[in-house]
Coordinates of C-alpha atoms and ligand atoms in Angstrom, one line a residue:
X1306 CA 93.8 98.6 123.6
X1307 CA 93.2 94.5 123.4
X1308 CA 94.7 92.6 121.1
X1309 CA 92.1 90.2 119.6
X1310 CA 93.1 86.9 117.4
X1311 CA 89.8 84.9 117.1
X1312 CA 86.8 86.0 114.9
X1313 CA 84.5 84.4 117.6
X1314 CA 86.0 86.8 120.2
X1315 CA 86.3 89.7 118.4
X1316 CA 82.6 89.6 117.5
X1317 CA 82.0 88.9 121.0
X1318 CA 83.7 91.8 122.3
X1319 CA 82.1 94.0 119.7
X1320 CA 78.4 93.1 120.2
X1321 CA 79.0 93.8 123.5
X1322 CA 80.0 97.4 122.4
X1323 CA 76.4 97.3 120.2
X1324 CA 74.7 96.5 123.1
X1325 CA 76.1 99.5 125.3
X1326 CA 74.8 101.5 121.8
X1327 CA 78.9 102.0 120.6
X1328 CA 79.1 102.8 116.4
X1329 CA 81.8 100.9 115.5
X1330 CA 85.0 101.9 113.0
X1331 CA 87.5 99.8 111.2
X1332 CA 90.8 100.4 109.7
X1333 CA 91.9 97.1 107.7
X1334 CA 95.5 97.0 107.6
X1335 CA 98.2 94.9 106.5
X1336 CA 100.6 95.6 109.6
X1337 CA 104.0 97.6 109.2
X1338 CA 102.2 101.0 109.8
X1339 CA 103.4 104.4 109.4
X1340 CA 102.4 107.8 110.1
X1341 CA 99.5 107.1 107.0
X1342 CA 97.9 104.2 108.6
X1343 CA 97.9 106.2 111.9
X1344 CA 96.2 109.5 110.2
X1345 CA 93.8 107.0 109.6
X1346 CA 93.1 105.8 113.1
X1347 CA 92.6 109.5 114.4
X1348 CA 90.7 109.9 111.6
X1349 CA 88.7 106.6 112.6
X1350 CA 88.5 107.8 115.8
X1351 CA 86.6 110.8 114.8
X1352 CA 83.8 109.2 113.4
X1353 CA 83.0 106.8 115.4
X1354 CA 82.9 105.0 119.4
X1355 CA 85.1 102.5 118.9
X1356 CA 87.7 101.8 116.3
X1357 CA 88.5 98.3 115.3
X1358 CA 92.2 98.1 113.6
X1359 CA 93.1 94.8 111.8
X1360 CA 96.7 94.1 111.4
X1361 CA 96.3 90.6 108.6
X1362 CA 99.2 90.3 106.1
X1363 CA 96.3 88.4 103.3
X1364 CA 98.2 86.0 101.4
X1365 CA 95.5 86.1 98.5
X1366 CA 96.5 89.6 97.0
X1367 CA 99.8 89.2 97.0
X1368 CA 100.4 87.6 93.2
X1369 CA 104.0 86.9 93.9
X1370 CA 105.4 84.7 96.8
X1371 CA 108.5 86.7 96.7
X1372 CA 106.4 89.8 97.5
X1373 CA 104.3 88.0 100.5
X1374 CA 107.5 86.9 101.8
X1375 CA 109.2 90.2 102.3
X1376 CA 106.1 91.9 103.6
X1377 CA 107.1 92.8 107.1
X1378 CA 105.5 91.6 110.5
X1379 CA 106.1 93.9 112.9
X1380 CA 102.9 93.5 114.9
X1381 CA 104.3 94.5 118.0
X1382 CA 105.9 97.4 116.9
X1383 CA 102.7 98.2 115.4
X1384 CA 101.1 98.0 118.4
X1385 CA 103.2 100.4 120.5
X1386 CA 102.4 103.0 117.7
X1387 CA 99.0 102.2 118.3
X1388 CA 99.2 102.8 121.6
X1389 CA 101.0 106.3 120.8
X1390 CA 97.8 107.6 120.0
X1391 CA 96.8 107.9 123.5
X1392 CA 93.0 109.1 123.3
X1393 CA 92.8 107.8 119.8
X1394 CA 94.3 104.3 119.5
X1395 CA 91.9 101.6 118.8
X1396 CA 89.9 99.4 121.3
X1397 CA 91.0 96.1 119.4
X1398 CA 93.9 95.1 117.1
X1399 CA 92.4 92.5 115.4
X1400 CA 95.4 89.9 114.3
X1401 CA 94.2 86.7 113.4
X1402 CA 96.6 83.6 111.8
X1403 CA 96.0 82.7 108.3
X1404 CA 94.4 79.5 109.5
X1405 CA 91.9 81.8 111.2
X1406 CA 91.3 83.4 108.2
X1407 CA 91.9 81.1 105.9
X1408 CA 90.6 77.6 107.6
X1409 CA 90.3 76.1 104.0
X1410 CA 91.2 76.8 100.6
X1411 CA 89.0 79.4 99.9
X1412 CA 86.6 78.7 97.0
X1413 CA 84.4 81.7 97.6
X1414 CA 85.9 84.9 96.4
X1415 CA 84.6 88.5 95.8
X1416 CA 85.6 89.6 92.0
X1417 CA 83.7 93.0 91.2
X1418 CA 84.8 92.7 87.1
X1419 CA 85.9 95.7 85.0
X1420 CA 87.6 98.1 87.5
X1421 CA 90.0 95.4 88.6
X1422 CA 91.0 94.7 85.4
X1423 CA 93.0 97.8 84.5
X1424 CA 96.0 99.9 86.0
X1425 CA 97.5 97.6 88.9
X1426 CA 94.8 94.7 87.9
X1427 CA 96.6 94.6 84.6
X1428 CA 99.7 93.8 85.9
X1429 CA 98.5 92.0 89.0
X1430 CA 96.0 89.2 88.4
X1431 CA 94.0 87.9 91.2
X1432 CA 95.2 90.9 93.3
X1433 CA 91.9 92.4 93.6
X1434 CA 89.9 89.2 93.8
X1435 CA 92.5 88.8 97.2
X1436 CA 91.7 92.2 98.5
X1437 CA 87.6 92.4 97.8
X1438 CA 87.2 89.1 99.5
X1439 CA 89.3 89.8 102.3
X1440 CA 87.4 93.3 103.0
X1441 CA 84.2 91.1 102.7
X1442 CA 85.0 89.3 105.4
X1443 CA 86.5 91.8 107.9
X1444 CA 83.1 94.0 107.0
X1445 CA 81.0 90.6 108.2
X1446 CA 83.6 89.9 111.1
X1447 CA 83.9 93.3 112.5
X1448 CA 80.2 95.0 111.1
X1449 CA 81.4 98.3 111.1
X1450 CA 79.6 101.6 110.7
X1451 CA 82.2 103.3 109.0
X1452 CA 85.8 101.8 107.1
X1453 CA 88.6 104.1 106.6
X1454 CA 90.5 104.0 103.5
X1455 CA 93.6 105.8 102.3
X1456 CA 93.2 107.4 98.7
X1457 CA 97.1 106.7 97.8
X1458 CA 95.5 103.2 97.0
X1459 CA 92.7 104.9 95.5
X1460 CA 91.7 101.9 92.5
X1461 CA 91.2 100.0 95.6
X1462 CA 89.0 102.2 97.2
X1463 CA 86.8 101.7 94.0
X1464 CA 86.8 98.3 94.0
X1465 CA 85.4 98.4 97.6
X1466 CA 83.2 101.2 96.8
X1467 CA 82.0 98.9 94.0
X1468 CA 80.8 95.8 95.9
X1469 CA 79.6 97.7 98.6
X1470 CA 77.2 99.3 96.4
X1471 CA 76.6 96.1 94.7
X1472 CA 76.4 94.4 97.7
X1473 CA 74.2 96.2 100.0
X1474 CA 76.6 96.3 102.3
X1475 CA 76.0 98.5 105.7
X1476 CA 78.9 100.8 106.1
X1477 CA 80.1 103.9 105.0
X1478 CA 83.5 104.4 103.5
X1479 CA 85.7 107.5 104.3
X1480 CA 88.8 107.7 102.4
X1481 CA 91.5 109.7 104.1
X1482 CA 94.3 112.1 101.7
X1483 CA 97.4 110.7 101.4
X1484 CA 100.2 111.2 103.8
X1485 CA 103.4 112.6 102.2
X1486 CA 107.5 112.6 103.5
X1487 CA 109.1 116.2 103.1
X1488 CA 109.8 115.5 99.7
X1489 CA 106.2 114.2 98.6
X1490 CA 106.9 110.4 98.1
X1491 CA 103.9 108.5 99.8
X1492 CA 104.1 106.9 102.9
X1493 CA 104.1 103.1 101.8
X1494 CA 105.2 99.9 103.8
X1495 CA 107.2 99.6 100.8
X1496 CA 109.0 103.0 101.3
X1497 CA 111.7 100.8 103.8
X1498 CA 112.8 98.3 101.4
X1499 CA 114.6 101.4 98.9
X1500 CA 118.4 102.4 99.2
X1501 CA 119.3 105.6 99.1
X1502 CA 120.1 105.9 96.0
X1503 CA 116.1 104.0 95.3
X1504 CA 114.7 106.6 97.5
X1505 CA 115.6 109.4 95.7
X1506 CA 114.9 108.1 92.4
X1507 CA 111.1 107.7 94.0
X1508 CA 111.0 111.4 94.6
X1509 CA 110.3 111.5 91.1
X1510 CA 106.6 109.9 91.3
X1511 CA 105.2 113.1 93.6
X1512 CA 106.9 115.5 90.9
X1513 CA 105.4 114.0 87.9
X1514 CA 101.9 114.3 90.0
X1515 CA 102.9 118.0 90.5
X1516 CA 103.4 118.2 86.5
X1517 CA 100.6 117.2 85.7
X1518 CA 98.7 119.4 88.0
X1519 CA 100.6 122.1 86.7
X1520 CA 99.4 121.0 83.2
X1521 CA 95.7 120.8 84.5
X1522 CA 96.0 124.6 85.6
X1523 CA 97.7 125.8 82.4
X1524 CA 94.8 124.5 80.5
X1525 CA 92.8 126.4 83.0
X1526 CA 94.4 129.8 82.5
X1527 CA 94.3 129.5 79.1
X1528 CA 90.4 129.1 79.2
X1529 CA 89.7 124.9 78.4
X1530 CA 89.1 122.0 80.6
X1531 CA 92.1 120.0 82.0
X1532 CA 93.1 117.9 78.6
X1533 CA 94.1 114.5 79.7
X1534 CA 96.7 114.2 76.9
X1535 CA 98.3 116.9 78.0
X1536 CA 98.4 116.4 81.9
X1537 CA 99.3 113.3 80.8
X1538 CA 102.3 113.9 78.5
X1539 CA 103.5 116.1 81.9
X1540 CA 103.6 113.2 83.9
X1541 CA 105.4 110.8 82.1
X1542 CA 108.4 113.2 80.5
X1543 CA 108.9 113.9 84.5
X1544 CA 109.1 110.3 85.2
X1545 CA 111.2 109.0 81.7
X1546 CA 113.6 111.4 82.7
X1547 CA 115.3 109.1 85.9
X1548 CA 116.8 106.1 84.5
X1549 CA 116.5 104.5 87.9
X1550 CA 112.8 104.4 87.3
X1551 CA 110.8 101.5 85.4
X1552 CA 107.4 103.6 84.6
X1553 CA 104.8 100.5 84.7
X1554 CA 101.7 102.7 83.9
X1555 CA 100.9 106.6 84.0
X1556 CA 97.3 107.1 82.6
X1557 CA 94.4 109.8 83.1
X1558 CA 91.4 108.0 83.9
X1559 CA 87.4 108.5 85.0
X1560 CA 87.7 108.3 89.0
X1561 CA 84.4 106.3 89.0
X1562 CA 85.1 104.0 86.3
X1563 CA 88.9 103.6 85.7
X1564 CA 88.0 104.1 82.0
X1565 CA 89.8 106.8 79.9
X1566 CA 87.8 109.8 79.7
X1567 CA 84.9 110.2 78.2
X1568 CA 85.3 113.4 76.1
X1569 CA 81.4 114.1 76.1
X1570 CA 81.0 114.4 79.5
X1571 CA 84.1 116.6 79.8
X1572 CA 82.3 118.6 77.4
X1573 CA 83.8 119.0 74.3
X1574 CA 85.1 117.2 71.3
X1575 CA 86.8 113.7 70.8
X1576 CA 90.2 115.2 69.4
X1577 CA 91.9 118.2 70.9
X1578 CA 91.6 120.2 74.5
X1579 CA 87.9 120.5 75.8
X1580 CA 85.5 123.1 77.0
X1581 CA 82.7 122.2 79.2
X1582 CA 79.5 123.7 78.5
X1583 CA 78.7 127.2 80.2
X1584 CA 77.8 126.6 83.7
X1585 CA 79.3 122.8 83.7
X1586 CA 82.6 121.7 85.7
X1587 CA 84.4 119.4 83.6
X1588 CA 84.7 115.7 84.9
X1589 CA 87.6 115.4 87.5
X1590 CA 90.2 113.2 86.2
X1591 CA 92.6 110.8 87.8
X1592 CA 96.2 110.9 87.5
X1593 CA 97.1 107.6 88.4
X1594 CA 100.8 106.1 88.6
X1595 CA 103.1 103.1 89.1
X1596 CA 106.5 102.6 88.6
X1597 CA 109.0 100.4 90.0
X1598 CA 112.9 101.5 91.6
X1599 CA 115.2 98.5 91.9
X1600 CA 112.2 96.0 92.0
X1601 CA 109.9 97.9 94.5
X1602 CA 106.4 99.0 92.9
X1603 CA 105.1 101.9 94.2
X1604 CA 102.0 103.9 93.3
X1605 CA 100.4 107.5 93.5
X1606 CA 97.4 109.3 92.3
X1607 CA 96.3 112.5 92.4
X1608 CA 93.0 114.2 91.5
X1609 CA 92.6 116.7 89.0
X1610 CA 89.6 118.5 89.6
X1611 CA 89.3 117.9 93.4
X1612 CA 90.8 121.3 94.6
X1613 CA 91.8 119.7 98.0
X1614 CA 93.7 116.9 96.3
X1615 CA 95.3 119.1 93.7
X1616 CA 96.3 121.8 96.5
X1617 CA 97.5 119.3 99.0
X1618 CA 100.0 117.5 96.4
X1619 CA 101.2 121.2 95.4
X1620 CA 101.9 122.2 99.0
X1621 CA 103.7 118.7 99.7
X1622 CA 106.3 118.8 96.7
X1623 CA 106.6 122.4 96.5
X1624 CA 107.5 122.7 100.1
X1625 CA 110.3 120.3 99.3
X1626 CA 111.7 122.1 95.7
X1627 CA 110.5 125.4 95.1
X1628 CA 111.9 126.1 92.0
X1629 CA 111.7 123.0 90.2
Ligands
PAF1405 O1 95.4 98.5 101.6 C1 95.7 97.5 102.4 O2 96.5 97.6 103.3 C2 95.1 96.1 102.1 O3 94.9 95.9 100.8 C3 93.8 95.9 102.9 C4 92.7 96.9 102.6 C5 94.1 95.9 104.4 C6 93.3 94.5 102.6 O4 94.2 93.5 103.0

């Protein structure tokens, strides 16, 4: 594993690896990584020669200073847990300076409008713009085959999916499930900055997932499509009920297009619980959350619809509280 900090000698390095006919991987990362970012990498490594991991804390989607600041750099921890891996820890840790990145004041920036302009967008302006452009440019530095995403951050995901399609781009995106603790709360950088009493207030975002999941398969059994009002209403009474919780957002959204759904395609009518024509899945719907414990913002999604997702957020909370 070589630690790389220059655009001109990464690409070096990895035209090299073109040349001896290597495919070429890339998980972008913003340092402090945990077991998430590291399913990723083994993940990475699976589908390609040589994976490419970028460790770049990128000032321009981070919409508060306060929030940049307390990111934590912990690049050479992250690199011994790299190195853990053994068989599948990445060729290069690409960590380059801001200046590297950044020579100038950027005036050239990636905005792909309409899905950045809802759920975190909302709240978070310019946080997307920061995050499409910075993905642009590790795709032209690195050229990958293949970029692994986690779905925990899964508006991001189609953001990137967006301009990639817009774009032209060359590389194929894999998005990876979501790595849980033993009580279901996602593995986020973020995770480390709650007190005790913050971390179990968090517990609560898995659960309300689980509700609604719940919800979705009640509808099932009784014979209609998943009713987003519904799932909905399951999600938020399980979050409203901890005080310790600020709910910014729970909403049941298209996974393509961020966009409440569209009661047509699900099948049925505008008002009520729908029934998808004979034959027909309904649309999958996204259950996507954010809520905030003693100034930390953390989000979650699950997919209602996607049997894998649906099963693998069940198995994670459940294996924690049974009963509940
Ligand atoms: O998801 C992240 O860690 C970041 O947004 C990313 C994709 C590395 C871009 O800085």
């Amino acid at each position: 594993m070589r630690r790389v900090t220059t655009i001109a000698d990464l690409r070096g390095a990895l035209d090299d690896e073109r040349r001896r006919g290597r495919t070429i991987a890339l998980a972008p990362t913003l340092g402090a990584l945990h077991e998430g970012h590291l399913a990723n990498v083994r993940i990475a490594a699976g589908h390609a020669d040589v994976v490419v991991v970028s460790v770049f804390v990128n000032p321009t989607q981070f919409d508060r200073a306060d929030d940049l600041a307390a990111y934590p750099r912990t690049l050479e921890a992250d690199e011994a847990a790299l190195r853990s891996l053994g068989a599948d820890a990445p060729a290069y840790v690409f960590a380059p300076s801001e200046a590297e990145m950044y020579p100038s004041s950027p005036r050239t920036t990636v905005h792909v409008a309409g899905v950045t302009e809802v759920l975190e967008g909302a709240s978070r302006p310019g946080h997307f713009d920061g995050v499409a452009t910075v993905v642009t440019k590790l795709f032209n530095i690195v050229g990958p085959d293949v970029a692994v995403f986690g779905r925990k951050d899964f508006q991001q995901n189609v953001v990137i999916g967006r301009f990639v399609a817009d774009l032209d781009l060359p590389v194929r995106l894999v998005l990876t499930p979501t790595v849980r603790e033993p009580d279901g709360l996602a593995l986020s950088s973020r995770n480390r900055r709650l007190d005790a009493d913050g971390r179990a207030a968090a517990a609560a975002i898995p659960k309300a997932l689980r509700a609604a999941v719940r919800a979705a398969r009640e509808d099932r059994t009784a014979g209609r499509a998943p009713d987003p009002t519904h799932v909905r209403a399951a999600a938020l009474a399980t979050l409203s009920a901890v005080p310790a919780l600020t709910v910014g957002y729970v909403e049941v959204v298209d996974p393509d297009t961020l966009a409440p759904p569209d009661p047509a395609a699900r099948g049925g009518e505008a008002a009520g619980p729908t029934t998808p024509p004979a034959g027909r899945e309904p649309r999958p719907l996204l259950v996507t959350v954010a809520a905030s414990v003693d100034g930390v913002r953390l989000i979650d999604n699950v997919e209602i619809g996607d049997t894998d997702d649906e099963d693998r957020l069940l198995a994670a909370t459940e294996a924690a509280t049974p009963h509940q």
